[in-house]
mmCIF file of C-alpha atoms and ligand atoms in Angstrom:
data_model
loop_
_atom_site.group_PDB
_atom_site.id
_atom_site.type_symbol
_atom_site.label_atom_id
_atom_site.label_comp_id
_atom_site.label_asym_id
_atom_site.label_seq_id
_atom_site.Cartn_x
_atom_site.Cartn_y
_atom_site.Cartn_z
ATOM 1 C CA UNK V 869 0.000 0.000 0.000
ATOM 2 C CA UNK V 870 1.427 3.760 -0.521
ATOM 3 C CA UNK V 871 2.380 5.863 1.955
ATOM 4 C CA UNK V 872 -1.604 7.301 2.666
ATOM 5 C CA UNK V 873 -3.535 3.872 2.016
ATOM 6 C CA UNK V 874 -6.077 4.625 -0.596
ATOM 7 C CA UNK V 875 -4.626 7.178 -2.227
ATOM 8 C CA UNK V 876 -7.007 8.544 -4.532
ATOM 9 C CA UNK V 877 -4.771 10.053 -7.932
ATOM 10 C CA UNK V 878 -6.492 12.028 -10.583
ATOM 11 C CA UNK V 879 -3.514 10.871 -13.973
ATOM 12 C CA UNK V 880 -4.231 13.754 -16.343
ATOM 13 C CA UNK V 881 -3.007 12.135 -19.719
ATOM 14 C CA UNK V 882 -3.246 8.548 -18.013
ATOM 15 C CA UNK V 883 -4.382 6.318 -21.057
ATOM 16 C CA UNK V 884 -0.957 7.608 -22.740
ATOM 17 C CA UNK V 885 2.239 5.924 -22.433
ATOM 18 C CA UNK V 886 3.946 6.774 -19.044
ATOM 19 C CA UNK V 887 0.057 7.718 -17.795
ATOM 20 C CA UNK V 888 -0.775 3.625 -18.169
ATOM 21 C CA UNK V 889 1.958 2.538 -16.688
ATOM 22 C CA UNK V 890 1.941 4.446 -13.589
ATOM 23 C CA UNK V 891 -1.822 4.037 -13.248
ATOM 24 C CA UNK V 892 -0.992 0.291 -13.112
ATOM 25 C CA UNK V 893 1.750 0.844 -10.511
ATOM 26 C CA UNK V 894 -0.905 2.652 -8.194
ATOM 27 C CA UNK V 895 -3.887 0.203 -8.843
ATOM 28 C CA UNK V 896 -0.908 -2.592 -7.670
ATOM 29 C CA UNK V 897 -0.379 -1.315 -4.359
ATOM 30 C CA UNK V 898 -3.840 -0.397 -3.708
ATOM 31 C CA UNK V 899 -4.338 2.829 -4.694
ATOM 32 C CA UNK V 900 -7.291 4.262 -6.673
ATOM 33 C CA UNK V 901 -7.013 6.425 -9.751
ATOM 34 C CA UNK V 902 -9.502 8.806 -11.869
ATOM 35 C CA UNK V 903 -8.190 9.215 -15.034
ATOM 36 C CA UNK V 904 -9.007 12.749 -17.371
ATOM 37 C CA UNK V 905 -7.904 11.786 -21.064
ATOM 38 C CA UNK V 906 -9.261 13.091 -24.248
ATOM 39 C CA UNK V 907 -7.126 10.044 -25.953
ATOM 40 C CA UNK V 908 -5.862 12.591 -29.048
ATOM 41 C CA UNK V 909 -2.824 10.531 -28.390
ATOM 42 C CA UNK V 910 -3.744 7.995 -26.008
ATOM 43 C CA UNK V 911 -5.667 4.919 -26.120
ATOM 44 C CA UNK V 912 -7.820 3.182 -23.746
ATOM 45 C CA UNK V 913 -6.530 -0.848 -24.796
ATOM 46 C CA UNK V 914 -3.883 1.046 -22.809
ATOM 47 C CA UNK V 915 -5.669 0.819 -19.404
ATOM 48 C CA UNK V 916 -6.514 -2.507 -17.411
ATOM 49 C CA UNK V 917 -10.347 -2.854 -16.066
ATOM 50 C CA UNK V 918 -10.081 -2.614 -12.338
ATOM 51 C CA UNK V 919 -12.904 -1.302 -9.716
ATOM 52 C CA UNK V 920 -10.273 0.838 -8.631
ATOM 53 C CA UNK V 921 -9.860 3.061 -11.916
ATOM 54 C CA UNK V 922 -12.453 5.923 -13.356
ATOM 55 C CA UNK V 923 -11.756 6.988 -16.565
ATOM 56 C CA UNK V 924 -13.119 10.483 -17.692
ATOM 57 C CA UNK V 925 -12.942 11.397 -21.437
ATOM 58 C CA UNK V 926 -12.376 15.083 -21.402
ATOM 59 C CA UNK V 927 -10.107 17.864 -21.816
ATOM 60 C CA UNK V 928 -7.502 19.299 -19.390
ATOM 61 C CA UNK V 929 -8.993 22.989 -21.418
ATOM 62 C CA UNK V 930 -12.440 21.944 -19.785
ATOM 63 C CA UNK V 931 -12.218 24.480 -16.223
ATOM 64 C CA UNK V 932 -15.331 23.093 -14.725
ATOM 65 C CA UNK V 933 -14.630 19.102 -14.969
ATOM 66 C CA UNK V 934 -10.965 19.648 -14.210
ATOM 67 C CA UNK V 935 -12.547 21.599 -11.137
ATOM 68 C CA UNK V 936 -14.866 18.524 -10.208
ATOM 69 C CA UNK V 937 -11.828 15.952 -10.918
ATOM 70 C CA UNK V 938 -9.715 17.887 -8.675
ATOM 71 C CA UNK V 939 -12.150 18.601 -5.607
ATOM 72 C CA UNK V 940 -12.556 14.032 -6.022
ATOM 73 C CA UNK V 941 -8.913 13.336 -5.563
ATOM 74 C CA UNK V 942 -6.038 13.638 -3.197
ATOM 75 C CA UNK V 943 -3.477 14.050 -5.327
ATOM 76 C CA UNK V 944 -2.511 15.234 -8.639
ATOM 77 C CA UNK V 945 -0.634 13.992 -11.334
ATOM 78 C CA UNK V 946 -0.655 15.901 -14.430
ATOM 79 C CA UNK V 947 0.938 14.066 -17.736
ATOM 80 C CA UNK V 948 -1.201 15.103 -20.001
ATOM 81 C CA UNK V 949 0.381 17.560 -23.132
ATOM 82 C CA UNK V 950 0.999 17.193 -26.241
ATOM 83 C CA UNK V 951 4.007 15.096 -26.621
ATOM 84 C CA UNK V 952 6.939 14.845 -28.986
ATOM 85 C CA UNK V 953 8.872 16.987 -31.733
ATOM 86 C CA UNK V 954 6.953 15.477 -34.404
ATOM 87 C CA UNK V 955 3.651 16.256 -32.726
ATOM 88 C CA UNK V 956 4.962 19.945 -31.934
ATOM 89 C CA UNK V 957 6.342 20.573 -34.855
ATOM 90 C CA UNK V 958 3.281 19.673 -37.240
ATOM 91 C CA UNK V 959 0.411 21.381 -34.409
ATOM 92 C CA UNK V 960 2.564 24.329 -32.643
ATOM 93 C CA UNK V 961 -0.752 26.313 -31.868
ATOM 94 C CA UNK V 962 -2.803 23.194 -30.646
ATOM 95 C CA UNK V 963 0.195 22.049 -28.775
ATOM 96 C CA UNK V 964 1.095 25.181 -26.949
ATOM 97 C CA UNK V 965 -2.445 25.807 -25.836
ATOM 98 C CA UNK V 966 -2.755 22.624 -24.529
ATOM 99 C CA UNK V 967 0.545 22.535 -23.088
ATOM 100 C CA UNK V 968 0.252 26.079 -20.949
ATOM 101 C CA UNK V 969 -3.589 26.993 -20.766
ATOM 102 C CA UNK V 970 -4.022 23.562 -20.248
ATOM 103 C CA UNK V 971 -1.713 23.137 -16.792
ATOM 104 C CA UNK V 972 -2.907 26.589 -15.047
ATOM 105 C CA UNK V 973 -6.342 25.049 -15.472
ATOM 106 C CA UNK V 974 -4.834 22.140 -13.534
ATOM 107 C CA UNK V 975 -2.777 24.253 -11.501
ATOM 108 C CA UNK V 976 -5.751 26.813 -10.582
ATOM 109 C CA UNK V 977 -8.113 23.761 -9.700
ATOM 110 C CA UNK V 978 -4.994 22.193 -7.275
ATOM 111 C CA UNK V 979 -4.724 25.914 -5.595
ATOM 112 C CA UNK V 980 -8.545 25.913 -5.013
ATOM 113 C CA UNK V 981 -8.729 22.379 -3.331
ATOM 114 C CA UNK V 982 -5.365 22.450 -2.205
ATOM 115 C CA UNK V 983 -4.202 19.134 -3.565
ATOM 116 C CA UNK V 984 -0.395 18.420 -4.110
ATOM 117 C CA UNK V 985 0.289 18.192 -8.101
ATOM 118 C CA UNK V 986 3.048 16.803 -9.998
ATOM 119 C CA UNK V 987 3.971 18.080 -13.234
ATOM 120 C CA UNK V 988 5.709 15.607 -15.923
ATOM 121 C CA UNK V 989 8.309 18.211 -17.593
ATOM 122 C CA UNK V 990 11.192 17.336 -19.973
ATOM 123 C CA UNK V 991 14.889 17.124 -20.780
ATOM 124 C CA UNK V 992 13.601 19.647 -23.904
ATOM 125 C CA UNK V 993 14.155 22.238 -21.486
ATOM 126 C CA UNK V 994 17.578 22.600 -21.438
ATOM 127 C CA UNK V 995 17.610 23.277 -25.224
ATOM 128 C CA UNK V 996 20.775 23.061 -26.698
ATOM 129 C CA UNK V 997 23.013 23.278 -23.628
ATOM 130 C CA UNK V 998 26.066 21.452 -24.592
ATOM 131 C CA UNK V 999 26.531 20.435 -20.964
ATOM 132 C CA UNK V 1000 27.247 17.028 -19.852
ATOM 133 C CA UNK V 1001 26.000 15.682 -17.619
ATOM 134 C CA UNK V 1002 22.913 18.109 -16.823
ATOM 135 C CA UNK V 1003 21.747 19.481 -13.488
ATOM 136 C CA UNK V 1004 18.631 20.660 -12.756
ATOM 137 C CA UNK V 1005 19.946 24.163 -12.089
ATOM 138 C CA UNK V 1006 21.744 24.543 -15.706
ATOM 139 C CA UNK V 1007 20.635 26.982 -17.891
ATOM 140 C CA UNK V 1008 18.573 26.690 -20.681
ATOM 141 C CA UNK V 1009 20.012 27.416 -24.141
ATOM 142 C CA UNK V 1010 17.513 27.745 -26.444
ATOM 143 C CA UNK V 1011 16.987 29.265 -30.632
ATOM 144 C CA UNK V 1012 15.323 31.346 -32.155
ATOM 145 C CA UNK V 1013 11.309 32.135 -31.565
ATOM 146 C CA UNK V 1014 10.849 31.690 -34.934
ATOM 147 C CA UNK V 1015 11.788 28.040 -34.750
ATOM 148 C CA UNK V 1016 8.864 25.928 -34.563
ATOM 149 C CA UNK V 1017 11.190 23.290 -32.136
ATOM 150 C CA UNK V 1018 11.478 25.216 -29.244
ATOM 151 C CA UNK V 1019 8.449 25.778 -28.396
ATOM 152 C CA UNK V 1020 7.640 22.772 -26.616
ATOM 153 C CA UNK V 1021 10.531 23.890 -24.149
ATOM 154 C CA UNK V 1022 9.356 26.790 -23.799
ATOM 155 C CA UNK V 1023 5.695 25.297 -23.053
ATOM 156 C CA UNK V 1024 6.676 23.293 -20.696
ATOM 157 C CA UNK V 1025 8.778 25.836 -18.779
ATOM 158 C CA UNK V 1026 5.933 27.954 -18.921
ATOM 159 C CA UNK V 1027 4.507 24.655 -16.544
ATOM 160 C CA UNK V 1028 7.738 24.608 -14.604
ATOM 161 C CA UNK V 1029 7.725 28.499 -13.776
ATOM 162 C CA UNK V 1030 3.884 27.976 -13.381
ATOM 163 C CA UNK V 1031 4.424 25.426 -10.773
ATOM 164 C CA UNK V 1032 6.927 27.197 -8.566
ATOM 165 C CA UNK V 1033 4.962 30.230 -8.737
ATOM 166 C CA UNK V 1034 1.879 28.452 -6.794
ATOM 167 C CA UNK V 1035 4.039 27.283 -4.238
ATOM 168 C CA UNK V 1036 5.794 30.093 -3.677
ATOM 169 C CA UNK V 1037 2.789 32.681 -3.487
ATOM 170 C CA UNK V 1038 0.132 29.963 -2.455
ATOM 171 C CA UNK V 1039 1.635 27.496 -0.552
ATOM 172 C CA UNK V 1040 0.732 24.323 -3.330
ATOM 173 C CA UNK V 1041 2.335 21.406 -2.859
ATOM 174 C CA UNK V 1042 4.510 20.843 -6.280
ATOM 175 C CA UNK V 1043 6.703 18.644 -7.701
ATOM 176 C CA UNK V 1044 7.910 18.490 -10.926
ATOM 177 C CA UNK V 1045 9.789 15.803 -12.789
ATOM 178 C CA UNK V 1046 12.044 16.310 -15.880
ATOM 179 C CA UNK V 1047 11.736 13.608 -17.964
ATOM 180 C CA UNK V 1048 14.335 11.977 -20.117
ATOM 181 C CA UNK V 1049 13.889 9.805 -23.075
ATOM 182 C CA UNK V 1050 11.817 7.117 -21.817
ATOM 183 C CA UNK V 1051 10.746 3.790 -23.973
ATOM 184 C CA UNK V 1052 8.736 0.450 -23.044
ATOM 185 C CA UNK V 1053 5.349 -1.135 -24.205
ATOM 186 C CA UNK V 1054 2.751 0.922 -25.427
ATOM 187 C CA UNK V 1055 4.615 3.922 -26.648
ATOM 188 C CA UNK V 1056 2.874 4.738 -29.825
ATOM 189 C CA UNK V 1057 5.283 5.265 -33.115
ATOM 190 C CA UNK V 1058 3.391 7.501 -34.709
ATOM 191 C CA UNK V 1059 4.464 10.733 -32.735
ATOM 192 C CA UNK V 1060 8.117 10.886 -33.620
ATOM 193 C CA UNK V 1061 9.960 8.816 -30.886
ATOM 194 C CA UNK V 1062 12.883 7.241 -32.238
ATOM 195 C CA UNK V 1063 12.806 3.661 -30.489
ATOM 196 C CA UNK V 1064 8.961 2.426 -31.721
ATOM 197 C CA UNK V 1065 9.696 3.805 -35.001
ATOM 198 C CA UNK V 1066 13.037 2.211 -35.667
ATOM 199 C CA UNK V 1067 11.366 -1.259 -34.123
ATOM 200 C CA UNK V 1068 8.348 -1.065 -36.045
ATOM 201 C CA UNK V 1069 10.757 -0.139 -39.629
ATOM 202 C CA UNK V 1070 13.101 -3.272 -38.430
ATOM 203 C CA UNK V 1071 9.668 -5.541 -38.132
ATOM 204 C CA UNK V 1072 8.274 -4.741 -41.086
ATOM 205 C CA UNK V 1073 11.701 -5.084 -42.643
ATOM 206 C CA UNK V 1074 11.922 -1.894 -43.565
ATOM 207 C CA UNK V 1075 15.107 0.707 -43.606
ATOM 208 C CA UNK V 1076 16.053 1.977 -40.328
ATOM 209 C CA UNK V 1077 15.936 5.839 -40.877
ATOM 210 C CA UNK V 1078 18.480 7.510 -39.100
ATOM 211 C CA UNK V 1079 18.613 11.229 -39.138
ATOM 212 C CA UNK V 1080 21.254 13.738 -40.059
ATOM 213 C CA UNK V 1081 24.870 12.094 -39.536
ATOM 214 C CA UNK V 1082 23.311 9.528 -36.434
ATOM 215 C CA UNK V 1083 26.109 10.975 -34.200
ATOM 216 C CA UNK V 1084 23.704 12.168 -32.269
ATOM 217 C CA UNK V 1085 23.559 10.233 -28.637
ATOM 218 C CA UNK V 1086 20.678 9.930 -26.481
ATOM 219 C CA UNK V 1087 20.093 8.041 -22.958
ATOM 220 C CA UNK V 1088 16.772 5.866 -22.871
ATOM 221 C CA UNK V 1089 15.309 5.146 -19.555
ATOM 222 C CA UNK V 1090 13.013 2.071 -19.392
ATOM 223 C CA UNK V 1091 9.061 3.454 -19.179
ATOM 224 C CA UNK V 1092 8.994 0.956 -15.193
ATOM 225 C CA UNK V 1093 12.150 2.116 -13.731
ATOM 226 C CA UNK V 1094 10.796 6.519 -14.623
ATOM 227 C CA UNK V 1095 7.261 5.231 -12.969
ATOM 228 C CA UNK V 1096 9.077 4.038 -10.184
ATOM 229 C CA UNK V 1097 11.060 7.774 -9.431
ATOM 230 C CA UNK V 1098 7.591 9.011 -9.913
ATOM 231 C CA UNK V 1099 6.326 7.304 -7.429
ATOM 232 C CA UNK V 1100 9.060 7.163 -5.127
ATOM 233 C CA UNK V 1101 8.911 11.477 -5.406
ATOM 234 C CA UNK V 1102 5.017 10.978 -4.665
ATOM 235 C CA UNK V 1103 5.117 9.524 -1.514
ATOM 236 C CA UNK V 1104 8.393 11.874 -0.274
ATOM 237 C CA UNK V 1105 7.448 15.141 1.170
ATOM 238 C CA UNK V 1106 11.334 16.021 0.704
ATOM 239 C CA UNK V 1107 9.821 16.209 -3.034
ATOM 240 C CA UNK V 1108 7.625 19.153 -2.814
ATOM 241 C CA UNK V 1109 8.635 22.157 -4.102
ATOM 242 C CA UNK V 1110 11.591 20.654 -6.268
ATOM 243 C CA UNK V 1111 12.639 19.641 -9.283
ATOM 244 C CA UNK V 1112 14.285 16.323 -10.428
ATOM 245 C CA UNK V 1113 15.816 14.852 -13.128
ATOM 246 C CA UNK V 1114 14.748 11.687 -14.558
ATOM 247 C CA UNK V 1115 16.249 9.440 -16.884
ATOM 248 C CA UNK V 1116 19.001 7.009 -17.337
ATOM 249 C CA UNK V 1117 22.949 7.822 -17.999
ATOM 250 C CA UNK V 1118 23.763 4.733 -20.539
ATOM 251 C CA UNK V 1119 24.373 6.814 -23.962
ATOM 252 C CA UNK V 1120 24.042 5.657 -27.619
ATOM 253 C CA UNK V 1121 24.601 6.993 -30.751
ATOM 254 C CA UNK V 1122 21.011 7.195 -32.846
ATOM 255 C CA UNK V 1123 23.333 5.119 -35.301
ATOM 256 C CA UNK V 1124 24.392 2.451 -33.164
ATOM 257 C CA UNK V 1125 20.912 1.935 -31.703
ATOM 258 C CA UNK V 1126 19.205 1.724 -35.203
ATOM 259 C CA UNK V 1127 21.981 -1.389 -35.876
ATOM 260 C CA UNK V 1128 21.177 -2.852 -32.745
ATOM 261 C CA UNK V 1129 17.586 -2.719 -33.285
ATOM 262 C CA UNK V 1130 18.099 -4.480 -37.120
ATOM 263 C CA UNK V 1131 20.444 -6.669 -35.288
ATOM 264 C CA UNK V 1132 18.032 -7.790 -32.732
ATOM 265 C CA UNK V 1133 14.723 -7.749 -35.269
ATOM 266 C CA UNK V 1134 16.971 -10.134 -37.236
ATOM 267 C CA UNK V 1135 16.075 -6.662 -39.725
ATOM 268 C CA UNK V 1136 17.727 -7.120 -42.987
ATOM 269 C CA UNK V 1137 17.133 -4.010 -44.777
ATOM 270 C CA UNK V 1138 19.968 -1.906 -43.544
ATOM 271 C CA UNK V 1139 20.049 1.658 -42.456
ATOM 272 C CA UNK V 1140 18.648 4.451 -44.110
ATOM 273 C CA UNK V 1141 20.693 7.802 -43.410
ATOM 274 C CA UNK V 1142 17.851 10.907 -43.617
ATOM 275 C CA UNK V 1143 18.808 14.621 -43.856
ATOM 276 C CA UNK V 1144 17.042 16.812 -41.237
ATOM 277 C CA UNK V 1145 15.531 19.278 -43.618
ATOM 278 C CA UNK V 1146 14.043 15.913 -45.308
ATOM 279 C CA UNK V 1147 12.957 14.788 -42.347
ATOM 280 C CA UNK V 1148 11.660 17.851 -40.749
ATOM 281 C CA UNK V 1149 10.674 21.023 -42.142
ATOM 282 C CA UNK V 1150 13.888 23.177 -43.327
ATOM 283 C CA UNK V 1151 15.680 24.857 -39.969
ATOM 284 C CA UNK V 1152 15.232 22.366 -37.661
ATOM 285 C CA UNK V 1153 17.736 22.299 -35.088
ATOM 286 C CA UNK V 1154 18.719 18.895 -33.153
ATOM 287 C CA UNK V 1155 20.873 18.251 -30.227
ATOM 288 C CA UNK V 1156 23.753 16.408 -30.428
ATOM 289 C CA UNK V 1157 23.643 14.962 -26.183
ATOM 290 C CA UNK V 1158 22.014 14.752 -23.672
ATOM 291 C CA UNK V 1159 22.892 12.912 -20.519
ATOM 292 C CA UNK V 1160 21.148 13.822 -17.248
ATOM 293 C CA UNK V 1161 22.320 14.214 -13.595
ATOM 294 C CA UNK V 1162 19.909 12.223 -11.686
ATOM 295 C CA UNK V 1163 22.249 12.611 -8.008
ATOM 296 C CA UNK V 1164 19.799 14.809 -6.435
ATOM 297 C CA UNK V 1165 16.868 12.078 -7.034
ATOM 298 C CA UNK V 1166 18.961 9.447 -6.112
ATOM 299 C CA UNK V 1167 19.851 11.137 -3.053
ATOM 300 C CA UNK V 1168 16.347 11.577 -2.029
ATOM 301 C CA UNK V 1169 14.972 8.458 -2.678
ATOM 302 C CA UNK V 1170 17.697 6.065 -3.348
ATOM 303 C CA UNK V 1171 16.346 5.422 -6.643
ATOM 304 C CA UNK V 1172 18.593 4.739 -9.525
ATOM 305 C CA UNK V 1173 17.562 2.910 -13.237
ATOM 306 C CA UNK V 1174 17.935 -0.856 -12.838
ATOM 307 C CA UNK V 1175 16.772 -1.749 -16.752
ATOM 308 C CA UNK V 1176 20.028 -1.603 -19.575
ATOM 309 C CA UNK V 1177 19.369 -0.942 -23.133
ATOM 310 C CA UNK V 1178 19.279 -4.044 -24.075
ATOM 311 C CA UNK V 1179 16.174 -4.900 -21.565
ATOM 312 C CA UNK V 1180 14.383 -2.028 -22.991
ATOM 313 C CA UNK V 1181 14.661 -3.097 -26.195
ATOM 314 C CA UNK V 1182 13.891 -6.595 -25.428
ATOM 315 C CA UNK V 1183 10.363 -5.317 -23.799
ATOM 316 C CA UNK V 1184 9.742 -2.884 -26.857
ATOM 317 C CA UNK V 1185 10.378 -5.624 -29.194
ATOM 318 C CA UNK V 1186 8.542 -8.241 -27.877
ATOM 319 C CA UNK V 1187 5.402 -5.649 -27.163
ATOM 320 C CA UNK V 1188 5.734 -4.695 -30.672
ATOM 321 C CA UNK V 1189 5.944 -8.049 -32.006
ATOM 322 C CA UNK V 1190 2.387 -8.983 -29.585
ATOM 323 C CA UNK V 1191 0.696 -5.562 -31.654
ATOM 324 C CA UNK V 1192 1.487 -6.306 -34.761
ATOM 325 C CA UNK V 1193 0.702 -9.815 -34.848
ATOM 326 C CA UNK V 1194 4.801 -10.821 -36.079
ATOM 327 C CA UNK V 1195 5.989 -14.147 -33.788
ATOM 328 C CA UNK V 1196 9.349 -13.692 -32.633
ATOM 329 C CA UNK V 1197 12.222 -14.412 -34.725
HETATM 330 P P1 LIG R 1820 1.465 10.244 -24.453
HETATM 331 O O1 LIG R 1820 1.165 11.038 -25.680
HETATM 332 O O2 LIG R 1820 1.385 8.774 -24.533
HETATM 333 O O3 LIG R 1820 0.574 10.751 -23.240
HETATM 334 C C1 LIG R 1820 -0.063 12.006 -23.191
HETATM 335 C C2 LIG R 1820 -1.523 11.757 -22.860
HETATM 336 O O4 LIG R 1820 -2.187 13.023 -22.721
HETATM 337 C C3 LIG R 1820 -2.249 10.998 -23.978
HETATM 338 O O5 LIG R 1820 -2.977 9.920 -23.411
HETATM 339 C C4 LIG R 1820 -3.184 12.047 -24.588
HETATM 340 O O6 LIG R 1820 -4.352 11.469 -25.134
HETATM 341 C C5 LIG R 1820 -3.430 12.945 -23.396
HETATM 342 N N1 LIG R 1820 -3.811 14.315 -23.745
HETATM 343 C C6 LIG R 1820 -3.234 15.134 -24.674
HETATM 344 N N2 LIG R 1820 -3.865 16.320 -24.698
HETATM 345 C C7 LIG R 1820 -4.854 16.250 -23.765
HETATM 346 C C8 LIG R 1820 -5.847 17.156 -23.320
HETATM 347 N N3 LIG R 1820 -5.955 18.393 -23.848
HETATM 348 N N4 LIG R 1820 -6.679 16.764 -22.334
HETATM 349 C C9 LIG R 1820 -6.599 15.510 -21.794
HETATM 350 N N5 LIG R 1820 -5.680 14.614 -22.187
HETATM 351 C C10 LIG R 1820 -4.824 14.977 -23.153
HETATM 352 O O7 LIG R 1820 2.926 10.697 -23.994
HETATM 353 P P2 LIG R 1820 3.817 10.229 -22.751
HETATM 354 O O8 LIG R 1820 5.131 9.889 -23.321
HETATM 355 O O9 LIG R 1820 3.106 9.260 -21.886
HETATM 356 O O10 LIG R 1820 3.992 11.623 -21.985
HETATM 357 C C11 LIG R 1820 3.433 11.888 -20.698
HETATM 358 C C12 LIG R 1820 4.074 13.160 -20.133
HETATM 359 O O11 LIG R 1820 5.477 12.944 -19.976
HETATM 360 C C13 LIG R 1820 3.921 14.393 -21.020
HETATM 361 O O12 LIG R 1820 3.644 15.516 -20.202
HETATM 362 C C14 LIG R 1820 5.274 14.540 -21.673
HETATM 363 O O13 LIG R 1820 5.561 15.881 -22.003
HETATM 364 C C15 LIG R 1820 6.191 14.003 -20.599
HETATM 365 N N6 LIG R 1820 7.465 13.506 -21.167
HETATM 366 C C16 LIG R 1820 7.518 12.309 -21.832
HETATM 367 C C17 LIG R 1820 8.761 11.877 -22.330
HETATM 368 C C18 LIG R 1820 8.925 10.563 -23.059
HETATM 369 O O14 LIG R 1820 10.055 10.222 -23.415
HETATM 370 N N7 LIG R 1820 7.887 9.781 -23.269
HETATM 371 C C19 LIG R 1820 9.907 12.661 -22.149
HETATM 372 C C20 LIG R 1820 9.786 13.886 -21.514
HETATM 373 C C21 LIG R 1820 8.555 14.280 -20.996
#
């Protein structure tokens, strides 16, 4: 059981990826959970039938049942945004309203019933800060306004500077979590992210697309071991009013991981190398690390990623290969 026994936890966004698994993290020890999800990106074969679970199809936009969600619940966890570069990049208006009128709904609600909230933020927030590894206090290094990329960053630190202002000048209980690239089951490949896309190419024996020169390094974090730092910052009061990395320090190259995926698909139609301005529209900017600092988490709470690469891909593979109907091979 959690630290309160019967926890009630409204999951904004929690028939997504990260949303579904931490929903069946709570459920396991006991907890219950409303969900508010207007499944633009998220699904319900996502979410397990349990007693214990209320799912609301709605908007985060919607004041009045994000009020009535809130005032039901103890606590506040608040996923929901749109998610991904790909996403961002081909919706910037949809995906900045959602991703700041959206959380001061949530974050207004929380001040008026005075329930603790935890914002999922991102690594995207540190830009292009060539830093290695990051800590939460580096600065952020970001281009141009006028390139479409950045403004998910900027969204979400909208929802960071949001969140420390209403605990600051109201006393809310905060937390918020900057997630790193994280992977498992059930993360969709339509949106963008690099690991279900290069698994589902390898599976349908397709090329591996790799953009720009595949230099580019990134750390993955497997989808159980991020739900458990959620949960761990949950049910710590040292958590409120901080921020935390989150995310796993074993780095790739894009280019090595898309040959490890072919090599463990059995894949035999090679690698595909992809131009940016092909891929995305012309100006788009990528970043060539990023590599978090999770001491000040691990300090906390102990907690420290306990799934390698090769695990995550295992799970994502064999996940993928249950969707799409292909046995193992
Ligand atoms: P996801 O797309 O699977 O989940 C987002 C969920 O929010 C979806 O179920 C979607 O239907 C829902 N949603 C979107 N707009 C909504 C709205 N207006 N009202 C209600 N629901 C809405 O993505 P995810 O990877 O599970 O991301 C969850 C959170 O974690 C997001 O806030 C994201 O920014 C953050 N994050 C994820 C990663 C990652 O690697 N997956 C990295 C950094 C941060």
């Amino acid at each position: 059981m959690g630290e309160n026994a019967r926890t009630t936890y409204l999951v904004t966004g929690g028939a997504g990826f990260i949303g579904s698994h931490l929903t069946d993290a709570l459920l396991h020890r006991g907890d219950k959970i409303i969900i508010l999800d207007d499944l633009s990106t998220g699904s319900l074969a996502n979410l397990p039938s349990s007693g214990d679970l209320q799912f609301v199809r709605g908007t985060i936009l919607d004041a009045s049942l994000v009020d009535a969600l809130v005032r039901q619940c103890d606590v506040v966890v608040h996923l929901a945004a749109s998610v991904g570069v790909k996403l961002i990049m081909e919706h910037p208006l949809r995906s900045l309203i959602t991703n700041i009128s959206g959380s001061e709904t949530v974050f207004e609600a929380a001040r008026r019933h005075r329930k603790k909230v935890l914002l999922a933020s991102t690594s995207e927030i540190y830009g292009k800060n060539p830093d290695t590894p990051l800590r939460e206090d580096d600065d952020r290094i970001l281009g141009s306004t006028n390139v479409v990329r950045w403004s998910y960053s900027t969204s979400k630190a909208v929802d960071e500077i949001l969140a420390n202002a209403y605990h600051r000048e109201h006393g809310l209980e905060t937390i918020v979590v900057r997630l790193f690239n994280t992977v498992g089951p059930r993360q969709s490949a339509d949106y963008g992210m690099v690991i279900p896309r290069l698994v589902r190419q390898a599976l349908r024996d397709e090329p591996l697309t790799v953009y720009g020169d595949g230099t580019q390094t990134r750390c993955f974090a497997h989808v159980s071991d991020v739900v458990d730092a959620i949960v761990k910052l949950l049910d710590h009061p040292g958590a409120v009013g901080q921020t935390f990395n989150v995310g796993s320090s074993e780095e790739v190259t894009i280019l090595e991981l898309a040959k490890l995926i072919g090599e463990m698909c059995q894949g035999d139609a090679g690698v595909r190398m992809v131009p940016y301005n092909e891929a995305y529209s012309s100006g788009f900017e990528d970043i060539m690390r990023r590599v978090p600092d999770t001491s000040k988490l691990h300090a906390l709470t102990g907690w420290t990623p306990r799934r390698a690469l090769r695990d995550i891909l295992d799970d994502t593979i064999a996940a993928s290969c249950g969707e799409s109907g292909v046995a193992g091979r």
